[in-house]
Amino acid sequence: MGKTLLLFDVDGTLTAARRGINPEMRSFLMDVRAKGVPIAVVGGSDLNKITEQLADSDHDKLVSSFDYVFAENGVVGFHGKDQYSTKLIQDQMGEEKLQDLINFVLEYFSKLRLPHKRGNFVEFRKGMINFSPIGRSCSHEEREHFVAYDKEHKIRETFVKILEEKFSSYGLTFAIGGQISVDVYPNGWDKTYCLQYLENDFETIHFFGDRTMPGGNDHAIYVDKRVIGHSVEGPNDTKKQVEETLNTLH
């Protein structure tokens, strides 16, 4: 059993939201790993987005840079180049319930009045569905406008409460993810899902994430007893807290 693993969220933790990792952060992580401390990432985004952000869309570069890579909360996962088995949300929910959910959300979004609306309101992934009121096709500037609007008017917070009430019997978790969306997945398919591949191999797992508040998509793993949770406020704060954590290991 190894001693310690550092496990990172992606958006807002290693990178700015939907941005690529900066060279300084990448170099810092590689230095940490070179000192013999294994590192892993777990993101809610699909594998293509995580690969784009962390490895310039180069899959081999991604899996060779991190000891473990978990996309979609771990439903898609790799240990080095070896991939774990994958589950599908449609198999878990069934088509009828799946369409009930999607139809309701599209109707709900059609009645929202926002500063901007663009395309890709529903992004279907292997282990989850990502719903975005503004649409994931928005520009970076439009994204920032929505962030401010959402903070004031609580668009996503209200949306989550309505989903929890409407679909309480569907066995689903609804979590505010990133800046512009809500993640929906079967209960237990949050970021704690990845821990099944890690908990027996390490004495201590430190998790770093930014959406650690109740309702955030890092909350479940942040409070999980199998990890030591660190709440961060961006990449610079992540680096600072990692350095502090490493100092305690010596």
PDB file of C-alpha atoms in Angstrom:
ATOM      1  CA  MET A   1       0.000   0.000   0.000  1.00  0.00           C
ATOM      2  CA  GLY A   2       1.321   3.438  -0.935  1.00  0.00           C
ATOM      3  CA  LYS A   3       1.378   6.164   1.640  1.00  0.00           C
ATOM      4  CA  THR A   4      -0.252   9.209   0.056  1.00  0.00           C
ATOM      5  CA  LEU A   5      -2.144  10.125  -3.119  1.00  0.00           C
ATOM      6  CA  LEU A   6      -3.060  13.659  -4.202  1.00  0.00           C
ATOM      7  CA  LEU A   7      -6.407  13.720  -6.021  1.00  0.00           C
ATOM      8  CA  PHE A   8      -7.512  16.841  -7.884  1.00  0.00           C
ATOM      9  CA  ASP A   9     -10.704  18.221  -9.359  1.00  0.00           C
ATOM     10  CA  VAL A  10     -10.087  19.916 -12.731  1.00  0.00           C
ATOM     11  CA  ASP A  11     -12.187  23.058 -13.367  1.00  0.00           C
ATOM     12  CA  GLY A  12     -11.526  25.747 -10.797  1.00  0.00           C
ATOM     13  CA  THR A  13      -8.853  23.639  -9.124  1.00  0.00           C
ATOM     14  CA  LEU A  14      -6.090  22.840 -11.617  1.00  0.00           C
ATOM     15  CA  THR A  15      -7.424  25.180 -14.317  1.00  0.00           C
ATOM     16  CA  ALA A  16      -9.707  28.150 -14.724  1.00  0.00           C
ATOM     17  CA  ALA A  17     -13.175  27.005 -15.785  1.00  0.00           C
ATOM     18  CA  ARG A  18     -12.991  25.274 -19.205  1.00  0.00           C
ATOM     19  CA  ARG A  19      -9.475  26.603 -19.738  1.00  0.00           C
ATOM     20  CA  GLY A  20      -6.256  24.726 -20.293  1.00  0.00           C
ATOM     21  CA  ILE A  21      -3.780  24.096 -17.518  1.00  0.00           C
ATOM     22  CA  ASN A  22      -1.099  26.762 -17.416  1.00  0.00           C
ATOM     23  CA  PRO A  23       2.563  25.743 -17.825  1.00  0.00           C
ATOM     24  CA  GLU A  24       3.447  26.720 -14.267  1.00  0.00           C
ATOM     25  CA  MET A  25       0.786  24.453 -12.755  1.00  0.00           C
ATOM     26  CA  ARG A  26       1.712  21.591 -15.041  1.00  0.00           C
ATOM     27  CA  SER A  27       5.390  21.923 -14.125  1.00  0.00           C
ATOM     28  CA  PHE A  28       4.474  22.069 -10.443  1.00  0.00           C
ATOM     29  CA  LEU A  29       2.466  18.838 -10.676  1.00  0.00           C
ATOM     30  CA  MET A  30       5.221  17.059 -12.549  1.00  0.00           C
ATOM     31  CA  ASP A  31       7.707  18.128  -9.863  1.00  0.00           C
ATOM     32  CA  VAL A  32       5.398  16.727  -7.175  1.00  0.00           C
ATOM     33  CA  ARG A  33       5.149  13.436  -9.023  1.00  0.00           C
ATOM     34  CA  ALA A  34       8.901  13.316  -9.616  1.00  0.00           C
ATOM     35  CA  LYS A  35       9.363  13.408  -5.842  1.00  0.00           C
ATOM     36  CA  GLY A  36       7.478  10.119  -5.581  1.00  0.00           C
ATOM     37  CA  VAL A  37       4.004  11.393  -4.689  1.00  0.00           C
ATOM     38  CA  PRO A  38       1.339   9.875  -6.985  1.00  0.00           C
ATOM     39  CA  ILE A  39      -1.199  12.324  -8.456  1.00  0.00           C
ATOM     40  CA  ALA A  40      -4.676  11.755  -9.864  1.00  0.00           C
ATOM     41  CA  VAL A  41      -7.492  13.821 -11.367  1.00  0.00           C
ATOM     42  CA  VAL A  42     -11.259  13.389 -11.185  1.00  0.00           C
ATOM     43  CA  GLY A  43     -13.533  15.633 -13.229  1.00  0.00           C
ATOM     44  CA  GLY A  44     -17.203  15.717 -14.054  1.00  0.00           C
ATOM     45  CA  SER A  45     -16.474  16.525 -17.698  1.00  0.00           C
ATOM     46  CA  ASP A  46     -16.103  13.851 -20.347  1.00  0.00           C
ATOM     47  CA  LEU A  47     -12.698  12.435 -21.230  1.00  0.00           C
ATOM     48  CA  ASN A  48     -12.266  14.599 -24.333  1.00  0.00           C
ATOM     49  CA  LYS A  49     -12.702  17.833 -22.366  1.00  0.00           C
ATOM     50  CA  ILE A  50     -10.337  16.755 -19.606  1.00  0.00           C
ATOM     51  CA  THR A  51      -7.752  15.665 -22.186  1.00  0.00           C
ATOM     52  CA  GLU A  52      -8.106  19.016 -23.945  1.00  0.00           C
ATOM     53  CA  GLN A  53      -7.627  20.964 -20.727  1.00  0.00           C
ATOM     54  CA  LEU A  54      -4.799  18.977 -19.178  1.00  0.00           C
ATOM     55  CA  ALA A  55      -2.876  17.515 -22.117  1.00  0.00           C
ATOM     56  CA  ASP A  56      -3.514  19.546 -25.273  1.00  0.00           C
ATOM     57  CA  SER A  57      -5.978  16.877 -26.510  1.00  0.00           C
ATOM     58  CA  ASP A  58      -3.245  14.218 -26.386  1.00  0.00           C
ATOM     59  CA  HIS A  59      -4.598  11.116 -24.614  1.00  0.00           C
ATOM     60  CA  ASP A  60      -1.192   9.450 -24.254  1.00  0.00           C
ATOM     61  CA  LYS A  61       0.182  12.623 -22.698  1.00  0.00           C
ATOM     62  CA  LEU A  62      -2.721  12.725 -20.248  1.00  0.00           C
ATOM     63  CA  VAL A  63      -2.432   9.153 -18.963  1.00  0.00           C
ATOM     64  CA  SER A  64       1.347   9.363 -18.772  1.00  0.00           C
ATOM     65  CA  SER A  65       1.232  12.621 -16.771  1.00  0.00           C
ATOM     66  CA  PHE A  66      -1.081  11.332 -14.016  1.00  0.00           C
ATOM     67  CA  ASP A  67      -1.101   8.027 -12.173  1.00  0.00           C
ATOM     68  CA  TYR A  68      -4.909   7.912 -12.369  1.00  0.00           C
ATOM     69  CA  VAL A  69      -7.367   9.799 -14.573  1.00  0.00           C
ATOM     70  CA  PHE A  70     -11.091   9.780 -13.854  1.00  0.00           C
ATOM     71  CA  ALA A  71     -13.620  11.449 -16.175  1.00  0.00           C
ATOM     72  CA  GLU A  72     -17.352  11.760 -15.513  1.00  0.00           C
ATOM     73  CA  ASN A  73     -16.670  11.321 -11.772  1.00  0.00           C
ATOM     74  CA  GLY A  74     -14.856   8.039 -12.361  1.00  0.00           C
ATOM     75  CA  VAL A  75     -17.384   6.213 -14.516  1.00  0.00           C
ATOM     76  CA  VAL A  76     -14.633   6.504 -17.144  1.00  0.00           C
ATOM     77  CA  GLY A  77     -11.298   5.809 -15.487  1.00  0.00           C
ATOM     78  CA  PHE A  78      -7.670   4.928 -16.202  1.00  0.00           C
ATOM     79  CA  HIS A  79      -4.752   3.656 -14.153  1.00  0.00           C
ATOM     80  CA  GLY A  80      -1.911   4.575 -16.428  1.00  0.00           C
ATOM     81  CA  LYS A  81      -2.976   3.328 -19.861  1.00  0.00           C
ATOM     82  CA  ASP A  82      -5.250   0.614 -18.432  1.00  0.00           C
ATOM     83  CA  GLN A  83      -8.945   1.520 -18.537  1.00  0.00           C
ATOM     84  CA  TYR A  84     -11.471   0.428 -15.933  1.00  0.00           C
ATOM     85  CA  SER A  85     -14.894  -0.859 -16.965  1.00  0.00           C
ATOM     86  CA  THR A  86     -17.481   1.781 -17.895  1.00  0.00           C
ATOM     87  CA  LYS A  87     -21.156   2.118 -16.957  1.00  0.00           C
ATOM     88  CA  LEU A  88     -23.862   3.973 -18.888  1.00  0.00           C
ATOM     89  CA  ILE A  89     -26.534   6.198 -17.378  1.00  0.00           C
ATOM     90  CA  GLN A  90     -29.160   5.006 -19.869  1.00  0.00           C
ATOM     91  CA  ASP A  91     -28.684   1.422 -18.709  1.00  0.00           C
ATOM     92  CA  GLN A  92     -29.047   2.480 -15.098  1.00  0.00           C
ATOM     93  CA  MET A  93     -32.130   4.710 -15.556  1.00  0.00           C
ATOM     94  CA  GLY A  94     -33.967   3.177 -18.479  1.00  0.00           C
ATOM     95  CA  GLU A  95     -35.120   5.091 -21.542  1.00  0.00           C
ATOM     96  CA  GLU A  96     -38.538   6.078 -20.221  1.00  0.00           C
ATOM     97  CA  LYS A  97     -37.246   7.844 -17.104  1.00  0.00           C
ATOM     98  CA  LEU A  98     -34.400   9.331 -19.097  1.00  0.00           C
ATOM     99  CA  GLN A  99     -36.769  10.971 -21.564  1.00  0.00           C
ATOM    100  CA  ASP A 100     -39.078  12.128 -18.757  1.00  0.00           C
ATOM    101  CA  LEU A 101     -36.151  14.023 -17.289  1.00  0.00           C
ATOM    102  CA  ILE A 102     -34.846  15.487 -20.546  1.00  0.00           C
ATOM    103  CA  ASN A 103     -38.297  16.566 -21.735  1.00  0.00           C
ATOM    104  CA  PHE A 104     -39.025  18.294 -18.437  1.00  0.00           C
ATOM    105  CA  VAL A 105     -35.705  20.157 -18.474  1.00  0.00           C
ATOM    106  CA  LEU A 106     -36.086  21.357 -22.053  1.00  0.00           C
ATOM    107  CA  GLU A 107     -39.570  22.664 -21.289  1.00  0.00           C
ATOM    108  CA  TYR A 108     -38.283  24.351 -18.110  1.00  0.00           C
ATOM    109  CA  PHE A 109     -35.398  26.008 -19.959  1.00  0.00           C
ATOM    110  CA  SER A 110     -37.742  27.230 -22.700  1.00  0.00           C
ATOM    111  CA  LYS A 111     -39.518  29.411 -20.137  1.00  0.00           C
ATOM    112  CA  LEU A 112     -36.365  30.963 -18.649  1.00  0.00           C
ATOM    113  CA  ARG A 113     -35.426  34.499 -19.638  1.00  0.00           C
ATOM    114  CA  LEU A 114     -31.655  35.014 -19.340  1.00  0.00           C
ATOM    115  CA  PRO A 115     -29.168  37.648 -20.558  1.00  0.00           C
ATOM    116  CA  HIS A 116     -28.073  35.134 -23.241  1.00  0.00           C
ATOM    117  CA  LYS A 117     -29.160  31.748 -24.564  1.00  0.00           C
ATOM    118  CA  ARG A 118     -27.064  29.691 -26.932  1.00  0.00           C
ATOM    119  CA  GLY A 119     -26.885  26.030 -27.968  1.00  0.00           C
ATOM    120  CA  ASN A 120     -26.134  22.667 -26.352  1.00  0.00           C
ATOM    121  CA  PHE A 121     -28.454  22.833 -23.351  1.00  0.00           C
ATOM    122  CA  VAL A 122     -28.282  19.062 -22.835  1.00  0.00           C
ATOM    123  CA  GLU A 123     -24.938  17.272 -22.975  1.00  0.00           C
ATOM    124  CA  PHE A 124     -25.324  13.522 -22.755  1.00  0.00           C
ATOM    125  CA  ARG A 125     -22.327  11.723 -21.274  1.00  0.00           C
ATOM    126  CA  LYS A 126     -21.688   8.110 -20.321  1.00  0.00           C
ATOM    127  CA  GLY A 127     -22.278   8.445 -16.607  1.00  0.00           C
ATOM    128  CA  MET A 128     -24.272  11.654 -16.338  1.00  0.00           C
ATOM    129  CA  ILE A 129     -26.301  14.308 -18.111  1.00  0.00           C
ATOM    130  CA  ASN A 130     -25.138  17.912 -17.987  1.00  0.00           C
ATOM    131  CA  PHE A 131     -27.870  20.569 -18.236  1.00  0.00           C
ATOM    132  CA  SER A 132     -26.921  24.179 -18.954  1.00  0.00           C
ATOM    133  CA  PRO A 133     -29.564  26.957 -18.839  1.00  0.00           C
ATOM    134  CA  ILE A 134     -27.483  29.272 -21.035  1.00  0.00           C
ATOM    135  CA  GLY A 135     -26.175  26.479 -23.277  1.00  0.00           C
ATOM    136  CA  ARG A 136     -22.613  25.187 -23.383  1.00  0.00           C
ATOM    137  CA  SER A 137     -22.036  26.852 -26.769  1.00  0.00           C
ATOM    138  CA  CYS A 138     -21.814  30.263 -25.100  1.00  0.00           C
ATOM    139  CA  SER A 139     -18.688  32.365 -25.497  1.00  0.00           C
ATOM    140  CA  HIS A 140     -16.347  33.022 -22.592  1.00  0.00           C
ATOM    141  CA  GLU A 141     -17.759  36.544 -22.214  1.00  0.00           C
ATOM    142  CA  GLU A 142     -21.344  35.240 -22.232  1.00  0.00           C
ATOM    143  CA  ARG A 143     -20.330  32.623 -19.673  1.00  0.00           C
ATOM    144  CA  GLU A 144     -19.033  35.340 -17.362  1.00  0.00           C
ATOM    145  CA  HIS A 145     -22.293  37.292 -17.739  1.00  0.00           C
ATOM    146  CA  PHE A 146     -24.237  34.187 -16.760  1.00  0.00           C
ATOM    147  CA  VAL A 147     -22.010  33.577 -13.740  1.00  0.00           C
ATOM    148  CA  ALA A 148     -22.833  37.042 -12.390  1.00  0.00           C
ATOM    149  CA  TYR A 149     -26.528  36.689 -13.243  1.00  0.00           C
ATOM    150  CA  ASP A 150     -26.726  33.249 -11.651  1.00  0.00           C
ATOM    151  CA  LYS A 151     -25.034  34.486  -8.499  1.00  0.00           C
ATOM    152  CA  GLU A 152     -27.680  37.186  -8.120  1.00  0.00           C
ATOM    153  CA  HIS A 153     -30.770  35.300  -9.287  1.00  0.00           C
ATOM    154  CA  LYS A 154     -29.825  31.740  -8.213  1.00  0.00           C
ATOM    155  CA  ILE A 155     -30.936  30.202 -11.507  1.00  0.00           C
ATOM    156  CA  ARG A 156     -29.159  26.889 -10.971  1.00  0.00           C
ATOM    157  CA  GLU A 157     -29.906  26.661  -7.263  1.00  0.00           C
ATOM    158  CA  THR A 158     -33.633  27.028  -7.979  1.00  0.00           C
ATOM    159  CA  PHE A 159     -33.387  24.565 -10.873  1.00  0.00           C
ATOM    160  CA  VAL A 160     -31.779  21.926  -8.643  1.00  0.00           C
ATOM    161  CA  LYS A 161     -34.490  22.273  -5.990  1.00  0.00           C
ATOM    162  CA  ILE A 162     -37.204  21.822  -8.613  1.00  0.00           C
ATOM    163  CA  LEU A 163     -35.479  18.754 -10.056  1.00  0.00           C
ATOM    164  CA  GLU A 164     -35.051  17.213  -6.600  1.00  0.00           C
ATOM    165  CA  GLU A 165     -38.761  17.662  -5.903  1.00  0.00           C
ATOM    166  CA  LYS A 166     -40.000  16.547  -9.329  1.00  0.00           C
ATOM    167  CA  PHE A 167     -37.753  13.497  -9.664  1.00  0.00           C
ATOM    168  CA  SER A 168     -37.340  12.463  -6.022  1.00  0.00           C
ATOM    169  CA  SER A 169     -38.214   8.839  -6.814  1.00  0.00           C
ATOM    170  CA  TYR A 170     -35.760   8.437  -9.711  1.00  0.00           C
ATOM    171  CA  GLY A 171     -32.647   7.661  -7.657  1.00  0.00           C
ATOM    172  CA  LEU A 172     -30.744  10.649  -9.026  1.00  0.00           C
ATOM    173  CA  THR A 173     -28.352  13.245  -7.633  1.00  0.00           C
ATOM    174  CA  PHE A 174     -28.528  16.844  -8.886  1.00  0.00           C
ATOM    175  CA  ALA A 175     -25.360  18.887  -8.336  1.00  0.00           C
ATOM    176  CA  ILE A 176     -24.295  22.370  -9.388  1.00  0.00           C
ATOM    177  CA  GLY A 177     -21.260  21.858 -11.602  1.00  0.00           C
ATOM    178  CA  GLY A 178     -18.705  24.320 -12.911  1.00  0.00           C
ATOM    179  CA  GLN A 179     -19.949  27.796 -13.811  1.00  0.00           C
ATOM    180  CA  ILE A 180     -22.957  27.300 -16.066  1.00  0.00           C
ATOM    181  CA  SER A 181     -24.502  23.886 -15.552  1.00  0.00           C
ATOM    182  CA  VAL A 182     -26.031  21.199 -13.354  1.00  0.00           C
ATOM    183  CA  ASP A 183     -24.836  17.591 -13.339  1.00  0.00           C
ATOM    184  CA  VAL A 184     -27.373  14.779 -13.023  1.00  0.00           C
ATOM    185  CA  TYR A 185     -26.303  11.215 -12.289  1.00  0.00           C
ATOM    186  CA  PRO A 186     -27.491   8.093 -10.460  1.00  0.00           C
ATOM    187  CA  ASN A 187     -27.045   8.176  -6.691  1.00  0.00           C
ATOM    188  CA  GLY A 188     -23.509   7.101  -5.833  1.00  0.00           C
ATOM    189  CA  TRP A 189     -22.103   8.142  -9.212  1.00  0.00           C
ATOM    190  CA  ASP A 190     -20.654  11.361  -7.766  1.00  0.00           C
ATOM    191  CA  LYS A 191     -16.878  11.825  -7.430  1.00  0.00           C
ATOM    192  CA  THR A 192     -16.761   9.288  -4.604  1.00  0.00           C
ATOM    193  CA  TYR A 193     -17.271   6.701  -7.369  1.00  0.00           C
ATOM    194  CA  CYS A 194     -13.552   6.860  -8.204  1.00  0.00           C
ATOM    195  CA  LEU A 195     -12.518   5.985  -4.654  1.00  0.00           C
ATOM    196  CA  GLN A 196     -13.291   2.297  -5.173  1.00  0.00           C
ATOM    197  CA  TYR A 197     -10.174   2.154  -7.362  1.00  0.00           C
ATOM    198  CA  LEU A 198      -7.973   3.972  -4.848  1.00  0.00           C
ATOM    199  CA  GLU A 199      -9.001   3.286  -1.265  1.00  0.00           C
ATOM    200  CA  ASN A 200      -7.253  -0.078  -0.936  1.00  0.00           C
ATOM    201  CA  ASP A 201      -3.961   1.117  -2.425  1.00  0.00           C
ATOM    202  CA  PHE A 202      -3.228   4.221  -0.347  1.00  0.00           C
ATOM    203  CA  GLU A 203      -3.102   4.983   3.349  1.00  0.00           C
ATOM    204  CA  THR A 204      -4.103   8.616   2.792  1.00  0.00           C
ATOM    205  CA  ILE A 205      -5.919  10.361  -0.068  1.00  0.00           C
ATOM    206  CA  HIS A 206      -5.902  14.159  -0.159  1.00  0.00           C
ATOM    207  CA  PHE A 207      -8.644  15.639  -2.348  1.00  0.00           C
ATOM    208  CA  PHE A 208      -8.518  19.220  -3.658  1.00  0.00           C
ATOM    209  CA  GLY A 209     -11.649  20.827  -5.126  1.00  0.00           C
ATOM    210  CA  ASP A 210     -13.419  24.167  -5.441  1.00  0.00           C
ATOM    211  CA  ARG A 211     -17.132  23.225  -5.488  1.00  0.00           C
ATOM    212  CA  THR A 212     -17.095  21.741  -1.987  1.00  0.00           C
ATOM    213  CA  MET A 213     -20.169  23.498  -0.572  1.00  0.00           C
ATOM    214  CA  PRO A 214     -23.420  21.503  -0.108  1.00  0.00           C
ATOM    215  CA  GLY A 215     -24.968  21.101  -3.547  1.00  0.00           C
ATOM    216  CA  GLY A 216     -21.602  21.475  -5.294  1.00  0.00           C
ATOM    217  CA  ASN A 217     -20.241  18.618  -7.362  1.00  0.00           C
ATOM    218  CA  ASP A 218     -17.147  18.274  -5.115  1.00  0.00           C
ATOM    219  CA  HIS A 219     -19.101  18.134  -1.849  1.00  0.00           C
ATOM    220  CA  ALA A 220     -19.679  14.382  -1.602  1.00  0.00           C
ATOM    221  CA  ILE A 221     -16.023  13.470  -1.974  1.00  0.00           C
ATOM    222  CA  TYR A 222     -14.861  16.451   0.082  1.00  0.00           C
ATOM    223  CA  VAL A 223     -16.731  15.149   3.147  1.00  0.00           C
ATOM    224  CA  ASP A 224     -16.101  11.445   2.469  1.00  0.00           C
ATOM    225  CA  LYS A 225     -14.313   9.741   5.375  1.00  0.00           C
ATOM    226  CA  ARG A 226     -11.923   8.007   2.978  1.00  0.00           C
ATOM    227  CA  VAL A 227     -10.256  11.295   2.007  1.00  0.00           C
ATOM    228  CA  ILE A 228      -8.820  14.415   3.594  1.00  0.00           C
ATOM    229  CA  GLY A 229     -10.682  17.238   1.867  1.00  0.00           C
ATOM    230  CA  HIS A 230      -9.179  20.581   0.883  1.00  0.00           C
ATOM    231  CA  SER A 231     -11.428  23.399  -0.360  1.00  0.00           C
ATOM    232  CA  VAL A 232      -9.578  25.652  -2.813  1.00  0.00           C
ATOM    233  CA  GLU A 233     -10.331  28.960  -4.505  1.00  0.00           C
ATOM    234  CA  GLY A 234      -8.511  28.443  -7.787  1.00  0.00           C
ATOM    235  CA  PRO A 235      -5.247  27.061  -9.190  1.00  0.00           C
ATOM    236  CA  ASN A 236      -2.988  29.389  -7.203  1.00  0.00           C
ATOM    237  CA  ASP A 237      -4.658  28.390  -3.957  1.00  0.00           C
ATOM    238  CA  THR A 238      -4.424  24.723  -4.992  1.00  0.00           C
ATOM    239  CA  LYS A 239      -0.670  25.057  -5.418  1.00  0.00           C
ATOM    240  CA  LYS A 240      -0.354  26.752  -2.028  1.00  0.00           C
ATOM    241  CA  GLN A 241      -2.378  24.079  -0.240  1.00  0.00           C
ATOM    242  CA  VAL A 242      -0.496  21.253  -1.965  1.00  0.00           C
ATOM    243  CA  GLU A 243       2.805  22.745  -0.819  1.00  0.00           C
ATOM    244  CA  GLU A 244       1.466  22.960   2.741  1.00  0.00           C
ATOM    245  CA  THR A 245       0.259  19.358   2.537  1.00  0.00           C
ATOM    246  CA  LEU A 246       3.596  18.091   1.218  1.00  0.00           C
ATOM    247  CA  ASN A 247       5.408  19.819   4.072  1.00  0.00           C
ATOM    248  CA  THR A 248       3.448  17.675   6.530  1.00  0.00           C
ATOM    249  CA  LEU A 249       4.590  14.482   4.808  1.00  0.00           C
ATOM    250  CA  HIS A 250       8.266  14.997   5.583  1.00  0.00           C
TER     251      HIS A 250
END
